[in-house]
Amino acid sequence: MLNYPITAFKTKTIVAFCFIFICIPVISQAQISISGVVTSGTNGATLPGANVTVKGTTNGTSTDANGYYKLKVENEQAVLVFSFLGFVTQEIMVGNRRTINVALNPDVAVLNDVVVVGYGIQEEGVLTSAITSVQGAEIQNTPVVSASGLLQGRAAGVQVSSSSGAPGSGLRIKIRGTSSISGSSDPLYIVDGVPIQTGNFGLDTGGATTSAMSFINPDDIVSITVLKDASATSIYGARAANGVVLIKTKRGADKPLQIQFGTYFGTQQAINTPDLVNGSQFEMLQNEAARNNGEPVPYPNPEQAINTDWANLIFRTGSIRNYDLSISGGNEEVQYAISGGHFNQKGITKPALFRRSAARVNLDLDATEKLSFGTSISYTHSHRNRARNNDNISGVLPGVYFYPPNLPVYQPDGTYTTFSIFENPVAGATEVDFDMNVNRFIGNVFTEYEFTPDLFGKASWSYDHMLVREKRYNNTSTVNGASVNGSALSTTAINRSWTAEVTLNYIKSIGDHNFNALIGGSMQARNFERTTAEGQQFPSDDFRYIEAAAVQTASSTGTSSGLASLFGRLQYNYDRRYLATLTVRRDASSRFGENNQWGTFPSIGLGWAISEESFFNADWISELKLRASYGITGNQGGIGDYQSLGLWIGSSYGNSPGTITDQLANPDLRWETTRQFDIGLDIGLFNERVTITYDYYSKYTTDLLLAVPVPSSTGFQTLVQNFGELSNKGMELAISAGIIQRQDLAWTATFNIAGNRNMIEKLAAPFNVYNRDPFRYKEGIPMFSFYFHKQLGVDPETGAPVFADINGDGVFDINTDRTIVGNANPDFFGGLTNTVNFNQFDLSVFLQYNYGSEQLNWNRFFQEHGGTRNTGYLSSQLDRWQEPGDVTMVPKMTRENYRAGLRPSRFVEDGSYIRLKNVTLGYSLPQELSGKLGINNARIYFTGQNLFTITNYSGLDPEVTATATNPLTKGIEFYTIPHAKTYMIGFDITF
């Protein structure tokens, strides 16, 4: 097996380079040492690269990546000049101060906040890329379980959906549509410079995933930046086709010790629970189906039936609580930020539970005026008590739907009532142990050196280690455990990844010509191992370790991969009017064939700041900038680590060991490649009271990695090849308006809307996807298209369903008259946030919406069965046709009307919704009072989440996707736990 040869020579080179950085001596002869932090006066963000000079001299320096500077002056009469492009210059006399922190106010005429970009920051006013940032109060005042939730509805073009409402479940993030069919469409996540591992590393519980971002304490985050177009993402090359999410956590500063404590707690309830028939209705419907089929009725007295409310036995009032403590501060040489947090959530269905304990240390050390070191270290332990749900029919929630309500929970002898192959919901919730424990360490160390005031170097090494332990025991009271006298499974998975990077950054201004050049190199290696053991036939349920099982089996697997990269970027602007960004990255991946391991990913971004021109004299327009970009990015997530190789696996013939061919080699396998064009417009009105950003983009992906049919003479059915093309086109609009801006009252509204059109342009052959083929993939239609028989209605005279004759032969045929009836992609989506500050009160109201998508209510398909099964019914079955003249979409209950093979389109529903996602009302103590109490500030708040949803969808939740582990599916509810309606109270206090 191939493991990319990251040689000892290359490793030693990186170590030597880092050593050089560390060992460079610096001598300073100044008499008075001054230090501090330079920040933006608008949002408090630090300003790396700001100039600090002594007035009237050539003595000066620049702030580092954290906005920190250190400078020596001759005497206390010296005047420091603080300047940064786009901000108003400040002059401050030193006097008797030795720490001078400065907040620079933006120059409205040139509009300059700074935003995080790949491997650095850039001034917003000279930005040529499509970038969205969420920071400040939007993060600090929004309590969420996962950091992914901070992006939902707040970043134009970023669609965030849940796999489930279960605690700790994953959130699916799509940036500008889906750029791969079989591969991962997850963005690349970078946390404090560390590329973190994503994916579902746990056992499958029926489509539900584990969120990569659930391991990050949201309270540690200071900003989240989304890189969307190729000009912004191509610096990350082969991993950037799906966009990049940059997360920055809080760091220390040269300031006195600050202690912050925050907590919130609350209750949760399901926004919806299953609408099922009761026992009497169930027996009545079963009798009606039997009569219509000419059979004897099975229940002579439906009115005397048992009425078991299975949903009420499983759903419960959940709880949520969180505690966070952070300590930060520092001096001229050392700045620190240390935090810890604990989160605990009891789910709205039994026995779901999620706990997370997290700790983080961010440390910065200035060894000399030019040499600095730093580290970011985080450790997270999470525990999930899970239950099989979603698309696994043996799970807890499926049992609620399938179990007839006329059955009791227990038999007279105290044992659980059993029914067919399904698990008794109460037994599934109380008699199955299914625990997942994850220990994750993410850390990096770095060193920076200022060769000259214009030339900076940085070397870093990062490590991401994830240890996942899961165990499951089905005792003899359950269906799965009874037949084998108890069954247990235990698995341990270790996922390790390290990255080494070296960069040089040169910043220079020559008259009106401004340059920012970056070059660098990167190496990354990943290793994955999993060991699984299973046991059956236990002496009793008191013995649950596999050692006690009479029948034991075990298996193990492992894989590894490597990535080597070179990259560079040049940012240029002339007099802040004419802007250009040139980027190129070259990657080599061990995943691809020996003929195509290297890939090159260039991009160009251009901008014209029209408002900077001398002829532009519209005073009410503070910014008018036109942007355009084009570039290429790659995707290596569509295949496994050894997909290009001819593989053999172990086998046996009789009692003799041997090997057999498992996979054909494809040395020409190469990257999926996405070419993206973007044109954008940035507008600022009335001194930035109103800002507008509009983007149109077109993405075209070629060389899709797909399993393509091959001749049977090869001995195989398919071979992974580069065959297929996919397009995404769309627009994004974001508007922010300071509606009221007074000293005692401020009201700000932000709105964003985005729409994406996806299309399969080229495919080797059509294929269907998932249980009973509800999805169809073929050329000329979007991904996630639903493939059903188009139901036109129900014949009011006979009660038989009426379907469209698709092929036009005059007769409906169950095999040939199936067609596309919609897809799960929304026409547009976005969010609206209103923030009001009145004296000491603050109010935030956040609405999130999705319009034009179809949602497959697969629950209805199985629970609106017309009596063809003896399982439970949804209440929608009560709307069935009963007598001539009835107008309905639910057919008469006969075997013919619900025969196998029918896929009626009535189960594909409008999935549009608008949801009141978050409402927060807070009150902060006045500074006079908090000062008397010896605290810096204190705030108490009340929060409601998912308070109401407006939708025509009849299922539990239009937002969930039950099959999130399958990249070919979307927009399907299949026994999925809905979101929770949450009410919380919390407070934050800072000393």
PDB file of C-alpha atoms in Angstrom, residues 214-433:
ATOM      1  CA  SER A 214     -18.981  19.749  18.094  1.00  0.00           C
ATOM      2  CA  PHE A 215     -15.517  19.297  19.606  1.00  0.00           C
ATOM      3  CA  ILE A 216     -14.949  23.072  19.682  1.00  0.00           C
ATOM      4  CA  ASN A 217     -16.284  25.056  22.611  1.00  0.00           C
ATOM      5  CA  PRO A 218     -18.320  27.857  20.977  1.00  0.00           C
ATOM      6  CA  ASP A 219     -17.432  30.197  23.850  1.00  0.00           C
ATOM      7  CA  ASP A 220     -13.762  30.074  22.782  1.00  0.00           C
ATOM      8  CA  ILE A 221     -14.489  31.436  19.316  1.00  0.00           C
ATOM      9  CA  VAL A 222     -13.876  35.060  18.426  1.00  0.00           C
ATOM     10  CA  SER A 223     -14.608  34.873  14.686  1.00  0.00           C
ATOM     11  CA  ILE A 224     -15.633  32.465  11.916  1.00  0.00           C
ATOM     12  CA  THR A 225     -14.679  33.367   8.367  1.00  0.00           C
ATOM     13  CA  VAL A 226     -15.958  31.545   5.289  1.00  0.00           C
ATOM     14  CA  LEU A 227     -13.859  31.612   2.124  1.00  0.00           C
ATOM     15  CA  LYS A 228     -16.173  31.047  -0.819  1.00  0.00           C
ATOM     16  CA  ASP A 229     -14.703  31.894  -4.228  1.00  0.00           C
ATOM     17  CA  ALA A 230     -11.613  30.435  -5.871  1.00  0.00           C
ATOM     18  CA  SER A 231      -9.540  33.580  -5.271  1.00  0.00           C
ATOM     19  CA  ALA A 232      -9.963  33.047  -1.522  1.00  0.00           C
ATOM     20  CA  THR A 233      -9.812  29.235  -1.404  1.00  0.00           C
ATOM     21  CA  SER A 234      -7.146  28.284  -3.948  1.00  0.00           C
ATOM     22  CA  ILE A 235      -4.413  28.994  -1.386  1.00  0.00           C
ATOM     23  CA  TYR A 236      -5.587  25.664   0.101  1.00  0.00           C
ATOM     24  CA  GLY A 237      -5.561  23.922  -3.284  1.00  0.00           C
ATOM     25  CA  ALA A 238      -6.612  20.287  -3.296  1.00  0.00           C
ATOM     26  CA  ARG A 239      -8.850  20.522  -0.241  1.00  0.00           C
ATOM     27  CA  ALA A 240     -10.735  23.703  -1.088  1.00  0.00           C
ATOM     28  CA  ALA A 241     -13.332  22.835  -3.757  1.00  0.00           C
ATOM     29  CA  ASN A 242     -16.061  22.886  -1.089  1.00  0.00           C
ATOM     30  CA  GLY A 243     -14.948  26.143   0.516  1.00  0.00           C
ATOM     31  CA  VAL A 244     -12.938  26.873   3.650  1.00  0.00           C
ATOM     32  CA  VAL A 245     -14.069  27.737   7.187  1.00  0.00           C
ATOM     33  CA  LEU A 246     -11.475  29.612   9.262  1.00  0.00           C
ATOM     34  CA  ILE A 247     -12.074  29.673  13.019  1.00  0.00           C
ATOM     35  CA  LYS A 248     -10.134  31.982  15.299  1.00  0.00           C
ATOM     36  CA  THR A 249     -10.202  31.546  19.071  1.00  0.00           C
ATOM     37  CA  LYS A 250      -9.602  34.098  21.815  1.00  0.00           C
ATOM     38  CA  ARG A 251      -6.026  35.032  22.691  1.00  0.00           C
ATOM     39  CA  GLY A 252      -4.398  37.023  25.464  1.00  0.00           C
ATOM     40  CA  ALA A 253      -3.091  40.581  25.335  1.00  0.00           C
ATOM     41  CA  ASP A 254      -0.846  42.943  27.232  1.00  0.00           C
ATOM     42  CA  LYS A 255      -3.411  43.846  29.868  1.00  0.00           C
ATOM     43  CA  PRO A 256      -4.246  43.082  33.506  1.00  0.00           C
ATOM     44  CA  LEU A 257      -5.635  39.711  34.480  1.00  0.00           C
ATOM     45  CA  GLN A 258      -9.251  39.273  33.368  1.00  0.00           C
ATOM     46  CA  ILE A 259     -11.531  36.496  34.607  1.00  0.00           C
ATOM     47  CA  GLN A 260     -14.782  35.721  32.824  1.00  0.00           C
ATOM     48  CA  PHE A 261     -17.429  33.247  33.895  1.00  0.00           C
ATOM     49  CA  GLY A 262     -20.616  32.397  32.074  1.00  0.00           C
ATOM     50  CA  THR A 263     -23.367  29.854  32.443  1.00  0.00           C
ATOM     51  CA  TYR A 264     -26.766  29.050  31.022  1.00  0.00           C
ATOM     52  CA  PHE A 265     -29.320  26.354  31.660  1.00  0.00           C
ATOM     53  CA  GLY A 266     -32.755  25.528  30.383  1.00  0.00           C
ATOM     54  CA  THR A 267     -35.325  23.029  29.205  1.00  0.00           C
ATOM     55  CA  GLN A 268     -36.093  21.512  25.828  1.00  0.00           C
ATOM     56  CA  GLN A 269     -39.157  20.048  24.177  1.00  0.00           C
ATOM     57  CA  ALA A 270     -39.650  18.531  20.731  1.00  0.00           C
ATOM     58  CA  ILE A 271     -40.997  21.010  18.200  1.00  0.00           C
ATOM     59  CA  ASN A 272     -43.182  18.140  16.976  1.00  0.00           C
ATOM     60  CA  THR A 273     -44.053  14.606  18.020  1.00  0.00           C
ATOM     61  CA  PRO A 274     -45.407  11.784  15.816  1.00  0.00           C
ATOM     62  CA  ASP A 275     -49.085  12.168  14.903  1.00  0.00           C
ATOM     63  CA  LEU A 276     -50.167   8.517  15.149  1.00  0.00           C
ATOM     64  CA  VAL A 277     -53.531   6.811  15.434  1.00  0.00           C
ATOM     65  CA  ASN A 278     -54.641   5.350  18.753  1.00  0.00           C
ATOM     66  CA  GLY A 279     -55.455   1.711  19.408  1.00  0.00           C
ATOM     67  CA  SER A 280     -59.142   1.954  18.507  1.00  0.00           C
ATOM     68  CA  GLN A 281     -58.400   3.788  15.260  1.00  0.00           C
ATOM     69  CA  PHE A 282     -55.729   1.237  14.391  1.00  0.00           C
ATOM     70  CA  GLU A 283     -58.120  -1.696  14.761  1.00  0.00           C
ATOM     71  CA  MET A 284     -60.826   0.158  12.851  1.00  0.00           C
ATOM     72  CA  LEU A 285     -58.450   0.783   9.925  1.00  0.00           C
ATOM     73  CA  GLN A 286     -57.231  -2.816   9.917  1.00  0.00           C
ATOM     74  CA  ASN A 287     -60.828  -4.031   9.839  1.00  0.00           C
ATOM     75  CA  GLU A 288     -61.663  -1.680   6.971  1.00  0.00           C
ATOM     76  CA  ALA A 289     -58.705  -2.931   4.923  1.00  0.00           C
ATOM     77  CA  ALA A 290     -59.709  -6.537   5.555  1.00  0.00           C
ATOM     78  CA  ARG A 291     -63.309  -5.905   4.424  1.00  0.00           C
ATOM     79  CA  ASN A 292     -62.125  -4.099   1.281  1.00  0.00           C
ATOM     80  CA  ASN A 293     -59.888  -7.060   0.465  1.00  0.00           C
ATOM     81  CA  GLY A 294     -62.701  -9.557   1.064  1.00  0.00           C
ATOM     82  CA  GLU A 295     -61.137 -10.981   4.204  1.00  0.00           C
ATOM     83  CA  PRO A 296     -62.444 -11.561   7.742  1.00  0.00           C
ATOM     84  CA  VAL A 297     -62.002  -8.621  10.116  1.00  0.00           C
ATOM     85  CA  PRO A 298     -59.221  -9.262  12.689  1.00  0.00           C
ATOM     86  CA  TYR A 299     -60.644  -7.090  15.509  1.00  0.00           C
ATOM     87  CA  PRO A 300     -64.296  -7.575  16.504  1.00  0.00           C
ATOM     88  CA  ASN A 301     -64.374  -4.769  19.112  1.00  0.00           C
ATOM     89  CA  PRO A 302     -62.115  -1.814  18.151  1.00  0.00           C
ATOM     90  CA  GLU A 303     -63.764   0.458  20.690  1.00  0.00           C
ATOM     91  CA  GLN A 304     -62.382  -1.751  23.476  1.00  0.00           C
ATOM     92  CA  ALA A 305     -58.797  -1.686  22.182  1.00  0.00           C
ATOM     93  CA  ILE A 306     -55.772  -0.913  24.294  1.00  0.00           C
ATOM     94  CA  ASN A 307     -54.443   2.584  23.596  1.00  0.00           C
ATOM     95  CA  THR A 308     -50.684   2.724  24.110  1.00  0.00           C
ATOM     96  CA  ASP A 309     -49.110   6.085  23.316  1.00  0.00           C
ATOM     97  CA  TRP A 310     -45.648   4.889  22.310  1.00  0.00           C
ATOM     98  CA  ALA A 311     -44.450   8.408  21.516  1.00  0.00           C
ATOM     99  CA  ASN A 312     -45.339   9.646  25.000  1.00  0.00           C
ATOM    100  CA  LEU A 313     -43.243   6.837  26.487  1.00  0.00           C
ATOM    101  CA  ILE A 314     -40.156   7.846  24.510  1.00  0.00           C
ATOM    102  CA  PHE A 315     -40.303  11.622  24.191  1.00  0.00           C
ATOM    103  CA  ARG A 316     -39.509  13.632  27.295  1.00  0.00           C
ATOM    104  CA  THR A 317     -38.593  17.100  28.487  1.00  0.00           C
ATOM    105  CA  GLY A 318     -34.898  17.547  27.873  1.00  0.00           C
ATOM    106  CA  SER A 319     -32.467  19.763  29.696  1.00  0.00           C
ATOM    107  CA  ILE A 320     -29.401  21.755  28.789  1.00  0.00           C
ATOM    108  CA  ARG A 321     -26.731  23.454  30.863  1.00  0.00           C
ATOM    109  CA  ASN A 322     -23.335  24.958  30.202  1.00  0.00           C
ATOM    110  CA  TYR A 323     -20.479  26.452  32.216  1.00  0.00           C
ATOM    111  CA  ASP A 324     -17.513  28.431  30.871  1.00  0.00           C
ATOM    112  CA  LEU A 325     -14.554  29.960  32.677  1.00  0.00           C
ATOM    113  CA  SER A 326     -11.726  31.876  31.039  1.00  0.00           C
ATOM    114  CA  ILE A 327      -8.633  33.693  32.281  1.00  0.00           C
ATOM    115  CA  SER A 328      -6.690  36.024  30.036  1.00  0.00           C
ATOM    116  CA  GLY A 329      -4.127  38.770  30.206  1.00  0.00           C
ATOM    117  CA  GLY A 330      -0.401  39.200  29.964  1.00  0.00           C
ATOM    118  CA  ASN A 331       2.458  41.635  29.907  1.00  0.00           C
ATOM    119  CA  GLU A 332       5.033  42.827  27.402  1.00  0.00           C
ATOM    120  CA  GLU A 333       6.616  39.408  27.036  1.00  0.00           C
ATOM    121  CA  VAL A 334       3.829  36.877  27.651  1.00  0.00           C
ATOM    122  CA  GLN A 335       0.135  36.928  26.749  1.00  0.00           C
ATOM    123  CA  TYR A 336      -2.202  34.104  27.677  1.00  0.00           C
ATOM    124  CA  ALA A 337      -5.792  32.941  27.371  1.00  0.00           C
ATOM    125  CA  ILE A 338      -6.874  29.870  29.316  1.00  0.00           C
ATOM    126  CA  SER A 339     -10.406  28.545  29.225  1.00  0.00           C
ATOM    127  CA  GLY A 340     -12.462  25.586  30.282  1.00  0.00           C
ATOM    128  CA  GLY A 341     -16.061  24.606  29.788  1.00  0.00           C
ATOM    129  CA  HIS A 342     -18.559  21.869  30.471  1.00  0.00           C
ATOM    130  CA  PHE A 343     -21.723  21.249  28.469  1.00  0.00           C
ATOM    131  CA  ASN A 344     -24.448  18.755  29.338  1.00  0.00           C
ATOM    132  CA  GLN A 345     -27.557  18.007  27.321  1.00  0.00           C
ATOM    133  CA  LYS A 346     -30.283  15.452  28.003  1.00  0.00           C
ATOM    134  CA  GLY A 347     -32.099  14.790  24.760  1.00  0.00           C
ATOM    135  CA  ILE A 348     -35.806  15.024  24.062  1.00  0.00           C
ATOM    136  CA  THR A 349     -35.954  11.277  23.412  1.00  0.00           C
ATOM    137  CA  LYS A 350     -34.813   8.525  25.736  1.00  0.00           C
ATOM    138  CA  PRO A 351     -31.969   7.720  26.329  1.00  0.00           C
ATOM    139  CA  ALA A 352     -30.109  10.432  24.346  1.00  0.00           C
ATOM    140  CA  LEU A 353     -27.414  12.292  26.246  1.00  0.00           C
ATOM    141  CA  PHE A 354     -24.420  14.425  25.250  1.00  0.00           C
ATOM    142  CA  ARG A 355     -21.677  15.770  27.510  1.00  0.00           C
ATOM    143  CA  ARG A 356     -18.609  17.766  26.519  1.00  0.00           C
ATOM    144  CA  SER A 357     -15.742  18.967  28.673  1.00  0.00           C
ATOM    145  CA  ALA A 358     -13.231  21.214  26.954  1.00  0.00           C
ATOM    146  CA  ALA A 359     -10.063  23.060  27.887  1.00  0.00           C
ATOM    147  CA  ARG A 360      -7.917  25.422  25.827  1.00  0.00           C
ATOM    148  CA  VAL A 361      -4.614  27.233  26.302  1.00  0.00           C
ATOM    149  CA  ASN A 362      -3.495  29.950  23.897  1.00  0.00           C
ATOM    150  CA  LEU A 363      -0.069  31.324  24.721  1.00  0.00           C
ATOM    151  CA  ASP A 364       2.105  33.960  23.030  1.00  0.00           C
ATOM    152  CA  LEU A 365       5.670  34.703  24.024  1.00  0.00           C
ATOM    153  CA  ASP A 366       7.749  37.619  22.758  1.00  0.00           C
ATOM    154  CA  ALA A 367      11.319  36.490  23.273  1.00  0.00           C
ATOM    155  CA  THR A 368      12.739  39.635  21.672  1.00  0.00           C
ATOM    156  CA  GLU A 369      11.442  42.551  19.661  1.00  0.00           C
ATOM    157  CA  LYS A 370      11.659  40.411  16.540  1.00  0.00           C
ATOM    158  CA  LEU A 371      11.277  36.840  17.717  1.00  0.00           C
ATOM    159  CA  SER A 372       8.079  35.389  19.128  1.00  0.00           C
ATOM    160  CA  PHE A 373       6.622  31.993  19.906  1.00  0.00           C
ATOM    161  CA  GLY A 374       3.105  30.776  20.391  1.00  0.00           C
ATOM    162  CA  THR A 375       0.920  27.780  20.915  1.00  0.00           C
ATOM    163  CA  SER A 376      -2.736  26.826  20.795  1.00  0.00           C
ATOM    164  CA  ILE A 377      -3.672  23.660  22.623  1.00  0.00           C
ATOM    165  CA  SER A 378      -7.145  22.257  23.147  1.00  0.00           C
ATOM    166  CA  TYR A 379      -8.424  19.056  24.669  1.00  0.00           C
ATOM    167  CA  THR A 380     -11.998  17.864  24.509  1.00  0.00           C
ATOM    168  CA  HIS A 381     -13.704  14.861  26.002  1.00  0.00           C
ATOM    169  CA  SER A 382     -17.230  14.094  24.888  1.00  0.00           C
ATOM    170  CA  HIS A 383     -19.641  11.366  25.841  1.00  0.00           C
ATOM    171  CA  ARG A 384     -22.776  10.385  23.951  1.00  0.00           C
ATOM    172  CA  ASN A 385     -25.401   7.939  25.081  1.00  0.00           C
ATOM    173  CA  ARG A 386     -27.026   7.027  21.804  1.00  0.00           C
ATOM    174  CA  ALA A 387     -29.938   5.053  20.495  1.00  0.00           C
ATOM    175  CA  ARG A 388     -30.456   3.612  17.067  1.00  0.00           C
ATOM    176  CA  ASN A 389     -32.783   5.904  15.199  1.00  0.00           C
ATOM    177  CA  ASN A 390     -33.317   7.503  11.809  1.00  0.00           C
ATOM    178  CA  ASP A 391     -33.281   4.990   8.943  1.00  0.00           C
ATOM    179  CA  ASN A 392     -32.627   1.897  11.095  1.00  0.00           C
ATOM    180  CA  ILE A 393     -36.016   0.267  11.579  1.00  0.00           C
ATOM    181  CA  SER A 394     -34.834  -1.577  14.691  1.00  0.00           C
ATOM    182  CA  GLY A 395     -34.314   1.724  16.519  1.00  0.00           C
ATOM    183  CA  VAL A 396     -36.225   3.454  19.284  1.00  0.00           C
ATOM    184  CA  LEU A 397     -38.108   6.064  17.257  1.00  0.00           C
ATOM    185  CA  PRO A 398     -38.921   3.625  14.422  1.00  0.00           C
ATOM    186  CA  GLY A 399     -40.468   1.390  17.044  1.00  0.00           C
ATOM    187  CA  VAL A 400     -42.768   4.260  18.059  1.00  0.00           C
ATOM    188  CA  TYR A 401     -44.102   4.365  14.501  1.00  0.00           C
ATOM    189  CA  PHE A 402     -44.167   0.641  13.711  1.00  0.00           C
ATOM    190  CA  TYR A 403     -45.489  -0.816  16.951  1.00  0.00           C
ATOM    191  CA  PRO A 404     -49.296  -1.073  16.846  1.00  0.00           C
ATOM    192  CA  PRO A 405     -50.885   1.119  19.537  1.00  0.00           C
ATOM    193  CA  ASN A 406     -53.198  -1.739  20.567  1.00  0.00           C
ATOM    194  CA  LEU A 407     -50.262  -3.625  22.080  1.00  0.00           C
ATOM    195  CA  PRO A 408     -49.250  -3.198  25.724  1.00  0.00           C
ATOM    196  CA  VAL A 409     -45.706  -2.323  26.740  1.00  0.00           C
ATOM    197  CA  TYR A 410     -45.372  -5.438  28.909  1.00  0.00           C
ATOM    198  CA  GLN A 411     -46.821  -8.930  28.908  1.00  0.00           C
ATOM    199  CA  PRO A 412     -48.537 -10.307  32.053  1.00  0.00           C
ATOM    200  CA  ASP A 413     -45.287 -12.013  33.066  1.00  0.00           C
ATOM    201  CA  GLY A 414     -43.457  -8.686  33.029  1.00  0.00           C
ATOM    202  CA  THR A 415     -41.527  -9.263  29.818  1.00  0.00           C
ATOM    203  CA  TYR A 416     -41.581  -6.740  26.994  1.00  0.00           C
ATOM    204  CA  THR A 417     -44.193  -7.191  24.303  1.00  0.00           C
ATOM    205  CA  THR A 418     -42.519  -8.162  21.059  1.00  0.00           C
ATOM    206  CA  PHE A 419     -43.747  -7.495  17.554  1.00  0.00           C
ATOM    207  CA  SER A 420     -42.268  -8.830  14.326  1.00  0.00           C
ATOM    208  CA  ILE A 421     -38.667  -7.716  13.730  1.00  0.00           C
ATOM    209  CA  PHE A 422     -39.146  -4.360  15.409  1.00  0.00           C
ATOM    210  CA  GLU A 423     -37.742  -3.331  18.749  1.00  0.00           C
ATOM    211  CA  ASN A 424     -40.113  -2.537  21.557  1.00  0.00           C
ATOM    212  CA  PRO A 425     -39.535   1.239  21.932  1.00  0.00           C
ATOM    213  CA  VAL A 426     -39.332   1.105  25.713  1.00  0.00           C
ATOM    214  CA  ALA A 427     -36.918  -1.830  25.598  1.00  0.00           C
ATOM    215  CA  GLY A 428     -34.821  -0.047  22.975  1.00  0.00           C
ATOM    216  CA  ALA A 429     -34.621   3.028  25.173  1.00  0.00           C
ATOM    217  CA  THR A 430     -33.866   1.306  28.477  1.00  0.00           C
ATOM    218  CA  GLU A 431     -32.273  -2.055  27.720  1.00  0.00           C
ATOM    219  CA  VAL A 432     -29.605  -1.121  25.155  1.00  0.00           C
ATOM    220  CA  ASP A 433     -26.281   0.376  26.216  1.00  0.00           C
TER     221      ASP A 433
END
